[in-house]
CSV table of C-alpha atoms in Angstrom, one decimal:
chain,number,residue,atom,x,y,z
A,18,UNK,CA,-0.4,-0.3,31.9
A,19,UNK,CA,-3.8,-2.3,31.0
A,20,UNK,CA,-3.6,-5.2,29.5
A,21,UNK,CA,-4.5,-4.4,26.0
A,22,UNK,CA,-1.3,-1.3,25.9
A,23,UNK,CA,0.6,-4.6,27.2
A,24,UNK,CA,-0.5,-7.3,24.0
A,25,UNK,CA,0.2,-4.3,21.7
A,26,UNK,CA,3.7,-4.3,22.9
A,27,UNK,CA,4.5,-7.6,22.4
A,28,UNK,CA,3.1,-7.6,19.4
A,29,UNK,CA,5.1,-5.1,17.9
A,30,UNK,CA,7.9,-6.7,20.0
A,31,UNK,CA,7.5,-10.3,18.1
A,32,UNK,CA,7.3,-8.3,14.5
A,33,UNK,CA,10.4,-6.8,15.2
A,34,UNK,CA,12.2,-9.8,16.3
A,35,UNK,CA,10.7,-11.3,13.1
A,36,UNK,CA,11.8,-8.7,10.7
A,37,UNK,CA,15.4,-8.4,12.6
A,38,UNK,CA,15.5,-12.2,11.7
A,39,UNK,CA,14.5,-12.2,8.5
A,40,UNK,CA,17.0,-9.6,7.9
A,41,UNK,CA,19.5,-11.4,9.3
A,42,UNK,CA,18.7,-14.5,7.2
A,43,UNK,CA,18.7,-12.1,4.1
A,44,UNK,CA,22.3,-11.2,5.1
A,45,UNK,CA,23.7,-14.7,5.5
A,46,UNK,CA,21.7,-15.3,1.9
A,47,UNK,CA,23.8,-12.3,0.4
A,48,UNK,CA,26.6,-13.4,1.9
A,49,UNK,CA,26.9,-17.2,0.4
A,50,UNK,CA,25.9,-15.9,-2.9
A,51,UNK,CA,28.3,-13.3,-2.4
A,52,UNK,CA,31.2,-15.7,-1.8
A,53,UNK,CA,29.8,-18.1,-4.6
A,54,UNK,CA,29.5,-15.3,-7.1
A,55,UNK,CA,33.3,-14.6,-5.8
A,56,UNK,CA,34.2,-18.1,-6.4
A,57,UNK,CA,32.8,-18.6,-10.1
A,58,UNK,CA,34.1,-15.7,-10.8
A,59,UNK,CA,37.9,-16.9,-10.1
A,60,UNK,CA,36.8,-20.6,-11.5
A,61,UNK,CA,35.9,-18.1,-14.6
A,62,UNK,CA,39.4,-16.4,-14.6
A,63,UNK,CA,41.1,-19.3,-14.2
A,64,UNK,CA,39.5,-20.8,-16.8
A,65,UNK,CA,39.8,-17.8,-19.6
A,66,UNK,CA,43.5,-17.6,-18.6
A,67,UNK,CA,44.3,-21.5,-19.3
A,68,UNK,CA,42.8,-20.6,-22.7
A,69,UNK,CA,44.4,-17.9,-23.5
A,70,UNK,CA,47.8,-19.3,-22.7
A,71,UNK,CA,46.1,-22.2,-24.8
A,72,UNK,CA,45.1,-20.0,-28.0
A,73,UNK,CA,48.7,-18.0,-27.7
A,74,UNK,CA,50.6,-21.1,-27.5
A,75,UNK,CA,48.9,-22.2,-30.4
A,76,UNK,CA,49.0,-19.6,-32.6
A,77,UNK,CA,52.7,-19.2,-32.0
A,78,UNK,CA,53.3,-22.9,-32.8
A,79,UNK,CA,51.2,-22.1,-36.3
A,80,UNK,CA,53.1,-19.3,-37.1
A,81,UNK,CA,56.6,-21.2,-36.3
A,82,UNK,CA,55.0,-23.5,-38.9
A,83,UNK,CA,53.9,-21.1,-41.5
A,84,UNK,CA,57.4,-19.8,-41.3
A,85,UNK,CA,59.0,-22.8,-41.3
A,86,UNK,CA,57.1,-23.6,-44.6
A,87,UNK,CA,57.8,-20.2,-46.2
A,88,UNK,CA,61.6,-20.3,-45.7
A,89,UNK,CA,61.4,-24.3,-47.0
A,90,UNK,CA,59.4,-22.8,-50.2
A,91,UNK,CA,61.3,-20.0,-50.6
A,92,UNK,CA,64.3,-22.5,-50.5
A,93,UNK,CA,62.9,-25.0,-53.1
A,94,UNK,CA,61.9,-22.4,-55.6
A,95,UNK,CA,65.3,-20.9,-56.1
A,96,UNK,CA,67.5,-24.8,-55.6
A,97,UNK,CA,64.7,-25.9,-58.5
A,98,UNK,CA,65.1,-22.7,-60.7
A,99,UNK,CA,68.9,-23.3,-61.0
A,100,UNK,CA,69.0,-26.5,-62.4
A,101,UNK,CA,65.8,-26.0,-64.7
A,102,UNK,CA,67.9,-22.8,-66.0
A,103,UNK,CA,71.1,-24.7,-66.6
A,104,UNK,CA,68.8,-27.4,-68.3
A,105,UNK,CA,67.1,-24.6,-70.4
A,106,UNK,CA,70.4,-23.6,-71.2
A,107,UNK,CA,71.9,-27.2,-72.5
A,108,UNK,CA,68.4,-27.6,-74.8
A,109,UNK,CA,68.9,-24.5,-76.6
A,110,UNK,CA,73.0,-25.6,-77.4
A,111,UNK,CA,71.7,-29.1,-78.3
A,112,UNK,CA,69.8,-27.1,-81.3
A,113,UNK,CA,72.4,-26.3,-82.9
A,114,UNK,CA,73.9,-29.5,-83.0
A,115,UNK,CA,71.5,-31.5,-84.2
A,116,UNK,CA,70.6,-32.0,-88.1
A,117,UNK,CA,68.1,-34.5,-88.3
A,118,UNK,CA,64.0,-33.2,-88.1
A,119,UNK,CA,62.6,-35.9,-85.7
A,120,UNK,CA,65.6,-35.3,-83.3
A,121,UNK,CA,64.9,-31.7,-83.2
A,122,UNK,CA,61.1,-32.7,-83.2
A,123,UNK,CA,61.9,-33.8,-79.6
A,124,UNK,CA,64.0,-31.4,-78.6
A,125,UNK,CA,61.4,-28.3,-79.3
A,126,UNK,CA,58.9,-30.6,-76.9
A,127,UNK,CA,61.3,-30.8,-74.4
A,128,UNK,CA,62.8,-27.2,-74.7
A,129,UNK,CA,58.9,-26.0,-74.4
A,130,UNK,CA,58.1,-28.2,-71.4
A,131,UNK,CA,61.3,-27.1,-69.5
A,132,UNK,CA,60.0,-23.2,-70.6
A,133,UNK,CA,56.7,-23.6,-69.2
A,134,UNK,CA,58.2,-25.5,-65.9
A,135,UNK,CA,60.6,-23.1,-65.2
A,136,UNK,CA,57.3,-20.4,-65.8
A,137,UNK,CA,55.8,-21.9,-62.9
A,138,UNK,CA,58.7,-22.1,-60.6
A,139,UNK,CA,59.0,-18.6,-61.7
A,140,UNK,CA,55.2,-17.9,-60.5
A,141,UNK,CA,55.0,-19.5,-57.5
A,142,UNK,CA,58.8,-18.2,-56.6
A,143,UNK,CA,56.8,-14.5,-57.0
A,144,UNK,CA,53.8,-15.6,-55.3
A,145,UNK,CA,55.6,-16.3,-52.1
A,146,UNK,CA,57.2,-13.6,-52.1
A,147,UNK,CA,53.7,-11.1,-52.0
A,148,UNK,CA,52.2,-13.3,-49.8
A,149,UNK,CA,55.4,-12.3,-47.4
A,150,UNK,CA,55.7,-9.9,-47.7
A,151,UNK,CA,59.2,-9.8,-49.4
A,152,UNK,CA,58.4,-8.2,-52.5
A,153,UNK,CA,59.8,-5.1,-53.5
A,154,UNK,CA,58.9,-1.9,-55.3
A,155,UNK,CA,61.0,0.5,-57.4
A,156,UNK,CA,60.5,3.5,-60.0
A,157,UNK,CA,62.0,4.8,-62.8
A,158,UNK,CA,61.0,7.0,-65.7
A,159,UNK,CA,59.2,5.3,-67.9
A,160,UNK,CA,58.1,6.8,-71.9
A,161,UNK,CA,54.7,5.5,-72.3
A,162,UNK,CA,54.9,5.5,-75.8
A,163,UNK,CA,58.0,3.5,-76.0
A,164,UNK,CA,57.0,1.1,-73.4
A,165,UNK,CA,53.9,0.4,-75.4
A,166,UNK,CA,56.3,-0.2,-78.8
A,167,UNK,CA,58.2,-2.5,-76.2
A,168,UNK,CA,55.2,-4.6,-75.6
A,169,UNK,CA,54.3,-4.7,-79.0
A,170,UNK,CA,57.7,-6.4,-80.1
A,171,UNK,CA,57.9,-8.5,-77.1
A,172,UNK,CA,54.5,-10.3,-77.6
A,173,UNK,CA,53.7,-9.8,-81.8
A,174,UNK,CA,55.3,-13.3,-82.6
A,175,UNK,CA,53.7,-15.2,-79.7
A,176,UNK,CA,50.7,-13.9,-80.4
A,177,UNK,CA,50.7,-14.9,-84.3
A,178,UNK,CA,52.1,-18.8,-83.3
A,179,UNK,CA,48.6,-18.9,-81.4
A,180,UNK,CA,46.3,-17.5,-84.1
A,181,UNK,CA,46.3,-14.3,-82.5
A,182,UNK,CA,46.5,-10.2,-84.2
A,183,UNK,CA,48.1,-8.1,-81.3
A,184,UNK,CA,47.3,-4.4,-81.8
A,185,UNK,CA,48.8,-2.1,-79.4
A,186,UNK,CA,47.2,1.5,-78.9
A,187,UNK,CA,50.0,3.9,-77.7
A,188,UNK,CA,49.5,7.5,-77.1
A,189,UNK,CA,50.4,9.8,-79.9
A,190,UNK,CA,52.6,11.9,-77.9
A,191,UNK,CA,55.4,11.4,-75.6
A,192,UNK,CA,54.3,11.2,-72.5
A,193,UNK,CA,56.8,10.2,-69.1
A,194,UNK,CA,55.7,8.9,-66.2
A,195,UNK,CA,57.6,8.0,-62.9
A,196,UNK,CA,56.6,4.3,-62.3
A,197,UNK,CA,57.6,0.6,-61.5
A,198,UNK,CA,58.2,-0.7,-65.2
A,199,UNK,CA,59.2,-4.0,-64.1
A,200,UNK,CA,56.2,-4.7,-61.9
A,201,UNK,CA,54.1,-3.1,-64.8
A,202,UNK,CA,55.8,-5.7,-67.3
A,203,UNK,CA,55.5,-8.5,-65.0
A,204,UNK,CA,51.8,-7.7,-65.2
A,205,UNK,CA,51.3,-7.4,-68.7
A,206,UNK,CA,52.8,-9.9,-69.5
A,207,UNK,CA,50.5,-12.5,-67.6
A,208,UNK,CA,47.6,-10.6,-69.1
A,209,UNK,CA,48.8,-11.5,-72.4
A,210,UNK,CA,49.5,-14.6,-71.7
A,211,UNK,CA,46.4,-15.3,-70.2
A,212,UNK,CA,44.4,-14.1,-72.8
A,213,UNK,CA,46.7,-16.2,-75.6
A,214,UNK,CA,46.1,-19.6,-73.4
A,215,UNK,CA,42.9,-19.3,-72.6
A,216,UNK,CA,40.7,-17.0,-75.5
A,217,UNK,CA,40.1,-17.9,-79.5
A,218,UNK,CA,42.1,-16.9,-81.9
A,219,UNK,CA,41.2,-13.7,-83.3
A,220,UNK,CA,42.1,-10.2,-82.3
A,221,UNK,CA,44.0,-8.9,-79.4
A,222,UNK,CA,44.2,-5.6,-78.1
A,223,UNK,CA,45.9,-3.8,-75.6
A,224,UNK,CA,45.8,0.0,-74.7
A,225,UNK,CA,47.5,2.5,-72.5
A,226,UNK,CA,46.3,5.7,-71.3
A,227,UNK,CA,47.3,8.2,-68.7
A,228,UNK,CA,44.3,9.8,-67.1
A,229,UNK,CA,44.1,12.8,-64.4
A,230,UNK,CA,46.4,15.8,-63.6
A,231,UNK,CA,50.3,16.0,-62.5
A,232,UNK,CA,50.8,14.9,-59.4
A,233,UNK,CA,47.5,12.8,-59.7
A,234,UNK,CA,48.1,10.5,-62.4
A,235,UNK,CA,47.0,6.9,-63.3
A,236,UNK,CA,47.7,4.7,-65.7
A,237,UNK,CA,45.2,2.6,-67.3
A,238,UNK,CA,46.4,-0.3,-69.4
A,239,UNK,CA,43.5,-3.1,-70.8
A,240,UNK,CA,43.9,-5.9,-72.5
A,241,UNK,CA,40.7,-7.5,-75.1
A,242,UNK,CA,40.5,-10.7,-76.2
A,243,UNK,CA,37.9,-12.2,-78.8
A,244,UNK,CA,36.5,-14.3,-76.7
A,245,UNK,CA,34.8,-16.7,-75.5
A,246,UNK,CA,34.5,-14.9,-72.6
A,247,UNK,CA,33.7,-15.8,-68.7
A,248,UNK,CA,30.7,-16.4,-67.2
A,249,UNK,CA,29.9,-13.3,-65.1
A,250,UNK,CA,28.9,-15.3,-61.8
A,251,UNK,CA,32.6,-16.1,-62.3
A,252,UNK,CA,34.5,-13.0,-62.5
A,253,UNK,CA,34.1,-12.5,-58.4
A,254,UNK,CA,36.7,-14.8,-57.8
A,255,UNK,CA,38.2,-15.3,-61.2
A,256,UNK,CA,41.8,-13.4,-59.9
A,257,UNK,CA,41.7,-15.5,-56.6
A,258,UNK,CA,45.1,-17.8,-55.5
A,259,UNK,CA,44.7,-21.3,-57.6
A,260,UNK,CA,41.3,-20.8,-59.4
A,261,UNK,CA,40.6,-22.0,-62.8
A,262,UNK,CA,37.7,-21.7,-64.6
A,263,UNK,CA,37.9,-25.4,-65.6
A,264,UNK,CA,39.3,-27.7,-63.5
A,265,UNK,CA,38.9,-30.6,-64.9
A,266,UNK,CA,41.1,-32.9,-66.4
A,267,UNK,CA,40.3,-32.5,-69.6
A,268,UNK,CA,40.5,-28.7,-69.8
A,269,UNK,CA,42.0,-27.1,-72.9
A,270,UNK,CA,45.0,-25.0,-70.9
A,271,UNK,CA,47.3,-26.1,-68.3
A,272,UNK,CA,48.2,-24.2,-65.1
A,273,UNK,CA,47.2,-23.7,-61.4
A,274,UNK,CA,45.3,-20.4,-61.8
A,275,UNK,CA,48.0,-18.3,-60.8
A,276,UNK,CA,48.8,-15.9,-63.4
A,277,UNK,CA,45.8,-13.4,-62.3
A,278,UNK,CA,46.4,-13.8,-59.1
A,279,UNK,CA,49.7,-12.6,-59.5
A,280,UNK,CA,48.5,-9.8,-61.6
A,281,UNK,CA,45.9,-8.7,-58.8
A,282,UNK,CA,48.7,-8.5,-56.1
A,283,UNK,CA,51.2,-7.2,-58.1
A,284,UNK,CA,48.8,-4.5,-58.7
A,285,UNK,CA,48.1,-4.0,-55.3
A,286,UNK,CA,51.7,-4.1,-54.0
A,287,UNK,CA,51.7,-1.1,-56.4
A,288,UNK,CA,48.7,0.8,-54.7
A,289,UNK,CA,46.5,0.2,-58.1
A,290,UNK,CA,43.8,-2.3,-58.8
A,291,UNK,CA,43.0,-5.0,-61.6
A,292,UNK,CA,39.4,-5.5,-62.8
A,293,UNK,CA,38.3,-8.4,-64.7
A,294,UNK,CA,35.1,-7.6,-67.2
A,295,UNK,CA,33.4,-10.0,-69.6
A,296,UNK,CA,29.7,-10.3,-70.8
A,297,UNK,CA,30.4,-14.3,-70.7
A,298,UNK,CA,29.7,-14.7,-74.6
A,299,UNK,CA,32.3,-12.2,-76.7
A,300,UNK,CA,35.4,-11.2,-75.2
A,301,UNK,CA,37.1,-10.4,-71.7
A,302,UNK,CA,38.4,-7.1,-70.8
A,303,UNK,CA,41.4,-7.2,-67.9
A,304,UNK,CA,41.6,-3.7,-67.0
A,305,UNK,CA,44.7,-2.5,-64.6
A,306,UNK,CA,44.8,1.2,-63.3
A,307,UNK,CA,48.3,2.1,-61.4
A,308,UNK,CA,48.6,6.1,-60.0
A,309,UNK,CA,51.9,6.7,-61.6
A,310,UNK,CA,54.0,10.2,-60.7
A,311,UNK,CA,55.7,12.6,-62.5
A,312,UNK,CA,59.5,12.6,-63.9
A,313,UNK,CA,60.1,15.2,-61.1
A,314,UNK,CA,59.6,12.8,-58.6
A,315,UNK,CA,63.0,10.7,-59.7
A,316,UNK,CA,65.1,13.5,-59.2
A,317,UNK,CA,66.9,13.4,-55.9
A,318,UNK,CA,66.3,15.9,-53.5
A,319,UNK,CA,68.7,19.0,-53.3
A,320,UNK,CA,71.4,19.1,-50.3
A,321,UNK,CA,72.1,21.5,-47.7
A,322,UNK,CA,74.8,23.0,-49.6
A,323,UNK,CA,73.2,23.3,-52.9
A,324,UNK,CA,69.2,24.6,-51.5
């Protein structure tokens, strides 16, 4: 073999030594950033489980809490609701014992603050329960016609004590619907409420309407007040939990902002909406729509031995 066959040789000898070695070095390399990878990777694990246990733990010990507080509410409401009713109770047989004008004077004051107390007991008693999920639903036959009459009575006399004309627009033929008339009440009476606290006096209106076909119906009930209205970049959040429009200390009309929400999730325990509408300088418009179904649907099913 001559001497340049023999260089060439180990030439190509030394290149592969050098590439075996390089790939050997590339294989330890894999290798240590294999097991590193590996071991970050359980570091990671390790880590993410501790948190989760973390985050489960406490969400558990926040919903002990919330649950603790509900039950406590719950439990306050009703021990403060019996007493304010006994002492609602005891006012209104003082009246009739009492002759002279400045004794009964304070006795009105003190009969209306005990009213209006036991009204927000009353509220935030219902307001738990939506927000629990404890409140429940029924239906009965309800005559729209009458139940609009019903409303009319109810609320005519309140409305005149606050400078108000209620005007109720009833259909002009009877019409029956299968529905929750107590929720439905519950709700109008907060809008009418609402709208005697907080708007001018002047006119009031509320209407009722059944829109759609049988099987598909929906009943729309508004109330209208004169006024002042809301301002519009209001209305978003207007039937939110607690918010007033004016929550300041010297605002014209007590309360905690609950009477709309109510309303709203009243409505929506119902599977119907409330809309609040105002052009923020004339009146406000509280519109509820509830899907309502037909007489039929009260009757009870037929047995076995009578299909």
């Amino acid at each position: 073999m001559s001497e340049e066959l023999e260089e060439e040789v180990r030439r190509l000898r030394r290149r592969l030594d050098r590439e075996r070695e390089s790939r050997r070095q590339a294989e330890v390399i894999a290798d240590r950033g294999m097991r590193e990878l590996w071991l970050a990777n359980r570091e990671l694990d390790a880590r993410v489980s501790e948190r989760t246990r973390d985050l489960e733990q406490t969400l558990s010990d926040y919903e002990r809490v919330v649950s603790v507080r509900e039950r406590f509410l719950g439990t306050l409401s009703h021990e403060m609701r019996t007493p304010m009713n006994g002492l609602l109770g005891m006012l209104e047989l003082l009246e009739g014992c009492l002759a002279d004008p400045n004794d009964l004077t304070y006795l009105a004051t003190a009969s209306e603050s005990a009213a209006r107390l036991n009204l927000l007991l009353t509220r935030l008693l219902d307001l738990l329960d939506l927000q629990t999920g404890t409140a429940g639903r029924s239906g009965a036959v309800l005559e729209i016609r009458a139940f609009a009459e019903a409303i009319e009575r109810r609320w005519q006399r309140p409305a005149l004590r606050t400078g108000h004309l209620l005007t109720v627009q009833r259909p002009s033929d009877t019409h029956e619907v299968f529905a929750d008339g107590a929720r439905i009440d519950q709700i109008v009476d907060e809008l009418i409420d609402n709208a005697l606290t907080h708007a001018d006096p002047g006119l009031l209106r509320v209407t009722l309407e059944v829109e759609g076909e049988i099987g598909d119906e929906v009943l729309e009930l508004c109330v209208i007040d004169s006024g002042p209205g809301i301002d519009p970049s209001l209305l978003a959040h207007v039937a939110d939990d607690f918010e007033m429009l004016d929550d300041s200390s010297t605002r014209r009309a007590q309360g905690l902002g609950l009477g709309l929400s109510l309303c709203r999730q009243t409505a929506e325990l119902l599977d119907g909406s409330l809309e609040i509408e105002s052009d923020g300088s004339t009146h406000t418009l509280a519109r509820l729509r509830l899907p309502v179904g037909h007489p039929a649907d009260s009757e009870p099913a037929p047995s076995a031995a009578t299909a």
